[in-house]
């Protein structure tokens, strides 16, 4: 993903592929982060009744950090202070003729922002343990002194939605063997854990 893609995701409504495999319009990531600062308080801005909603300090800190960084970078690039919002600053960047160094630096920085907002708003769900199943590579069902389950299935995307079955992966924590793509469905069948069963079980857990 290039700089303009990152800026677009951060500052503008954009299209995102949902668990159904179709593209949906979603709000700008910074917009979602601002909403997260005052959860449940986005409509009224502080009502007359009841206590005010607690502030999400992590979300606020993240916004302040991004704001400071963006304004500092803008000043270094243009020798002028930015007078408007962070979102407008990011959109202004897309129209600027940046040096290769700035382009690379800002691409890296904005990718980091996208990842950190995503991780905060949609924490990763844990991998699904395949309890009692024997790894076909090393033959173990558990490993380590704590007898942790060896095989686990990765089936969630970054926002906690179930990925399509063809994109799942299986890993063995004992021998670090890994399977992906079509191998996963084959392996689940071999382990007598059909994908359809997993899908319904996972859906109940999720
Ligand atoms: Zn193994």
Short mmCIF file of C-alpha atoms and ligand atoms in Angstrom, two decimals:
data_model
loop_
_atom_site.label_atom_id
_atom_site.label_comp_id
_atom_site.label_asym_id
_atom_site.label_seq_id
_atom_site.Cartn_x
_atom_site.Cartn_y
_atom_site.Cartn_z
CA UNK A 1 0.00 0.00 0.00
CA UNK A 2 1.33 3.42 -0.92
CA UNK A 3 1.17 6.71 0.91
CA UNK A 4 -2.01 7.89 -0.81
CA UNK A 5 -3.81 4.65 0.05
CA UNK A 6 -2.86 5.04 3.72
CA UNK A 7 -3.90 8.69 3.79
CA UNK A 8 -7.17 7.80 2.10
CA UNK A 9 -7.98 5.12 4.69
CA UNK A 10 -7.09 7.48 7.55
CA UNK A 11 -8.87 10.60 6.42
CA UNK A 12 -11.70 9.64 4.07
CA UNK A 13 -14.67 7.33 3.81
CA UNK A 14 -13.36 4.34 1.87
CA UNK A 15 -14.25 0.88 0.58
CA UNK A 16 -13.32 -2.17 2.59
CA UNK A 17 -13.86 -5.86 1.84
CA UNK A 18 -16.17 -7.39 4.44
CA UNK A 19 -16.44 -11.00 5.62
CA UNK A 20 -18.95 -11.58 2.80
CA UNK A 21 -16.19 -10.80 0.29
CA UNK A 22 -17.98 -7.66 -0.91
CA UNK A 23 -16.70 -4.09 -0.66
CA UNK A 24 -18.55 -1.83 1.78
CA UNK A 25 -18.23 1.88 2.50
CA UNK A 26 -16.67 2.47 5.92
CA UNK A 27 -15.83 5.72 7.74
CA UNK A 28 -12.32 7.20 7.84
CA UNK A 29 -10.15 5.48 10.46
CA UNK A 30 -9.49 8.80 12.20
CA UNK A 31 -13.25 9.35 12.34
CA UNK A 32 -13.67 5.95 14.02
CA UNK A 33 -10.85 6.76 16.43
CA UNK A 34 -12.49 10.10 17.36
CA UNK A 35 -15.78 8.27 17.98
CA UNK A 36 -13.92 5.84 20.26
CA UNK A 37 -12.66 8.70 22.47
CA UNK A 38 -16.15 9.22 23.89
CA UNK A 39 -17.98 5.92 23.49
CA UNK A 40 -21.76 6.17 23.66
CA UNK A 41 -21.54 9.92 23.73
CA UNK A 42 -21.35 10.71 20.05
CA UNK A 43 -24.94 11.91 19.65
CA UNK A 44 -25.45 14.48 22.37
CA UNK A 45 -21.96 15.66 23.22
CA UNK A 46 -22.71 15.39 26.93
CA UNK A 47 -26.35 15.12 27.95
CA UNK A 48 -28.13 16.87 30.79
CA UNK A 49 -28.84 13.62 32.64
CA UNK A 50 -26.43 11.18 34.20
CA UNK A 51 -22.67 11.16 34.48
CA UNK A 52 -20.60 12.00 31.40
CA UNK A 53 -19.18 8.99 29.56
CA UNK A 54 -15.64 8.07 30.55
CA UNK A 55 -13.02 9.18 28.08
CA UNK A 56 -11.02 6.50 26.27
CA UNK A 57 -7.57 7.81 27.18
CA UNK A 58 -5.69 5.46 24.83
CA UNK A 59 -7.69 6.70 21.86
CA UNK A 60 -7.13 10.30 22.94
CA UNK A 61 -3.37 9.73 23.34
CA UNK A 62 -3.16 8.14 19.92
CA UNK A 63 -4.97 11.08 18.30
CA UNK A 64 -2.71 13.60 20.06
CA UNK A 65 0.41 11.71 18.98
CA UNK A 66 -0.72 11.57 15.33
CA UNK A 67 -1.72 15.23 15.39
CA UNK A 68 1.67 16.32 16.77
CA UNK A 69 3.62 14.16 14.37
CA UNK A 70 1.66 15.32 11.31
CA UNK A 71 1.94 19.00 12.24
CA UNK A 72 5.67 18.66 12.91
CA UNK A 73 6.23 16.88 9.58
CA UNK A 74 4.17 19.47 7.72
CA UNK A 75 6.20 22.26 9.27
CA UNK A 76 9.48 20.57 8.35
CA UNK A 77 8.31 20.06 4.77
CA UNK A 78 6.80 23.50 4.13
CA UNK A 79 8.24 25.77 6.88
CA UNK A 80 4.66 26.80 7.60
CA UNK A 81 2.32 25.83 10.40
CA UNK A 82 -0.82 23.92 9.46
CA UNK A 83 -3.94 25.88 10.41
CA UNK A 84 -6.70 23.32 10.01
CA UNK A 85 -7.65 19.80 11.08
CA UNK A 86 -5.50 16.67 11.00
CA UNK A 87 -7.77 15.11 8.37
CA UNK A 88 -7.37 18.10 6.06
CA UNK A 89 -3.62 18.06 6.63
CA UNK A 90 -3.45 14.42 5.49
CA UNK A 91 -5.54 15.22 2.43
CA UNK A 92 -3.26 18.17 1.66
CA UNK A 93 -0.29 15.78 1.75
CA UNK A 94 -1.74 13.74 -1.11
CA UNK A 95 -1.52 16.78 -3.39
CA UNK A 96 2.03 17.76 -2.41
CA UNK A 97 5.18 17.10 -4.40
CA UNK A 98 7.19 15.22 -1.76
CA UNK A 99 10.83 14.19 -1.90
CA UNK A 100 11.50 10.45 -2.09
CA UNK A 101 12.72 10.53 1.52
CA UNK A 102 9.54 12.16 2.81
CA UNK A 103 7.39 9.90 0.68
CA UNK A 104 9.08 6.81 2.16
CA UNK A 105 9.01 8.16 5.69
CA UNK A 106 5.34 9.18 5.58
CA UNK A 107 4.34 5.91 3.90
CA UNK A 108 5.90 4.04 6.81
CA UNK A 109 4.43 6.39 9.43
CA UNK A 110 0.88 6.33 8.07
CA UNK A 111 0.95 2.53 7.69
CA UNK A 112 1.91 2.39 11.37
CA UNK A 113 -1.08 4.63 12.20
CA UNK A 114 -3.47 2.43 10.22
CA UNK A 115 -2.15 -0.66 12.03
CA UNK A 116 -2.32 0.93 15.49
CA UNK A 117 -5.87 2.27 15.04
CA UNK A 118 -6.98 -1.11 13.70
CA UNK A 119 -5.34 -2.96 16.61
CA UNK A 120 -7.00 -0.64 19.14
CA UNK A 121 -10.50 -0.64 17.69
CA UNK A 122 -10.63 -4.28 16.63
CA UNK A 123 -8.33 -6.35 18.88
CA UNK A 124 -7.29 -9.68 17.44
CA UNK A 125 -9.28 -12.68 18.50
CA UNK A 126 -7.10 -15.59 19.64
CA UNK A 127 -6.35 -18.46 17.29
CA UNK A 128 -8.71 -21.39 17.66
CA UNK A 129 -7.08 -24.33 19.48
CA UNK A 130 -7.48 -27.73 17.83
CA UNK A 131 -7.57 -29.59 21.14
CA UNK A 132 -6.71 -33.29 21.04
CA UNK A 133 -5.64 -33.23 17.38
CA UNK A 134 -2.28 -34.76 16.47
CA UNK A 135 0.11 -32.71 14.33
CA UNK A 136 0.74 -34.73 11.13
CA UNK A 137 4.30 -33.37 10.98
CA UNK A 138 5.59 -34.09 14.51
CA UNK A 139 2.87 -36.34 15.94
CA UNK A 140 2.34 -34.23 19.07
CA UNK A 141 -1.01 -33.03 20.39
CA UNK A 142 0.51 -30.82 23.10
CA UNK A 143 3.89 -29.25 23.76
CA UNK A 144 5.89 -27.72 26.57
CA UNK A 145 5.64 -28.18 30.32
CA UNK A 146 2.24 -26.55 30.33
CA UNK A 147 0.94 -29.07 27.82
CA UNK A 148 -0.31 -26.31 25.53
CA UNK A 149 -2.36 -27.42 22.54
CA UNK A 150 -0.05 -27.91 19.56
CA UNK A 151 -2.31 -27.18 16.59
CA UNK A 152 -4.19 -23.94 16.18
CA UNK A 153 -6.34 -22.50 13.44
CA UNK A 154 -6.17 -18.90 12.26
CA UNK A 155 -9.56 -17.83 10.94
CA UNK A 156 -10.09 -14.18 12.02
CA UNK A 157 -9.20 -11.04 10.10
CA UNK A 158 -7.78 -7.90 11.73
CA UNK A 159 -11.26 -6.67 12.61
CA UNK A 160 -12.43 -9.89 14.27
CA UNK A 161 -14.50 -11.13 11.34
CA UNK A 162 -14.17 -14.70 10.14
CA UNK A 163 -12.06 -14.98 7.01
CA UNK A 164 -13.16 -17.13 4.08
CA UNK A 165 -12.19 -20.77 4.64
CA UNK A 166 -9.71 -20.72 1.74
CA UNK A 167 -7.64 -18.10 3.59
CA UNK A 168 -7.42 -19.95 6.93
CA UNK A 169 -4.13 -21.28 8.24
CA UNK A 170 -3.07 -23.97 10.69
CA UNK A 171 0.13 -23.88 12.74
CA UNK A 172 1.82 -26.34 15.06
CA UNK A 173 3.35 -24.66 18.11
CA UNK A 174 5.46 -27.75 18.81
CA UNK A 175 7.31 -28.11 15.49
CA UNK A 176 6.33 -24.84 13.77
CA UNK A 177 4.89 -26.63 10.75
CA UNK A 178 2.27 -24.49 8.99
CA UNK A 179 -0.43 -25.08 6.42
CA UNK A 180 -2.43 -22.61 4.35
CA UNK A 181 -4.81 -22.34 1.44
CA UNK A 182 -6.37 -25.59 0.18
CA UNK A 183 -4.16 -27.60 2.57
CA UNK A 184 -6.25 -26.36 5.51
CA UNK A 185 -9.51 -27.94 4.37
CA UNK A 186 -7.62 -31.16 3.53
CA UNK A 187 -5.91 -31.21 6.93
CA UNK A 188 -9.14 -30.48 8.83
CA UNK A 189 -10.73 -33.45 7.07
CA UNK A 190 -7.71 -35.63 7.86
CA UNK A 191 -7.96 -34.58 11.52
CA UNK A 192 -11.64 -35.49 11.42
CA UNK A 193 -12.50 -31.86 12.07
CA UNK A 194 -14.54 -30.86 9.03
CA UNK A 195 -14.45 -27.20 8.12
CA UNK A 196 -18.25 -26.99 8.33
CA UNK A 197 -18.12 -28.09 11.99
CA UNK A 198 -15.40 -25.55 12.74
CA UNK A 199 -17.37 -22.79 11.06
CA UNK A 200 -20.45 -23.42 13.19
CA UNK A 201 -18.44 -23.86 16.42
CA UNK A 202 -16.37 -20.77 15.77
CA UNK A 203 -19.49 -18.78 14.93
CA UNK A 204 -20.95 -19.70 18.33
CA UNK A 205 -17.74 -18.70 20.14
CA UNK A 206 -17.38 -15.49 18.14
ZN1 LIG B 1 4.00 -30.38 14.88
#
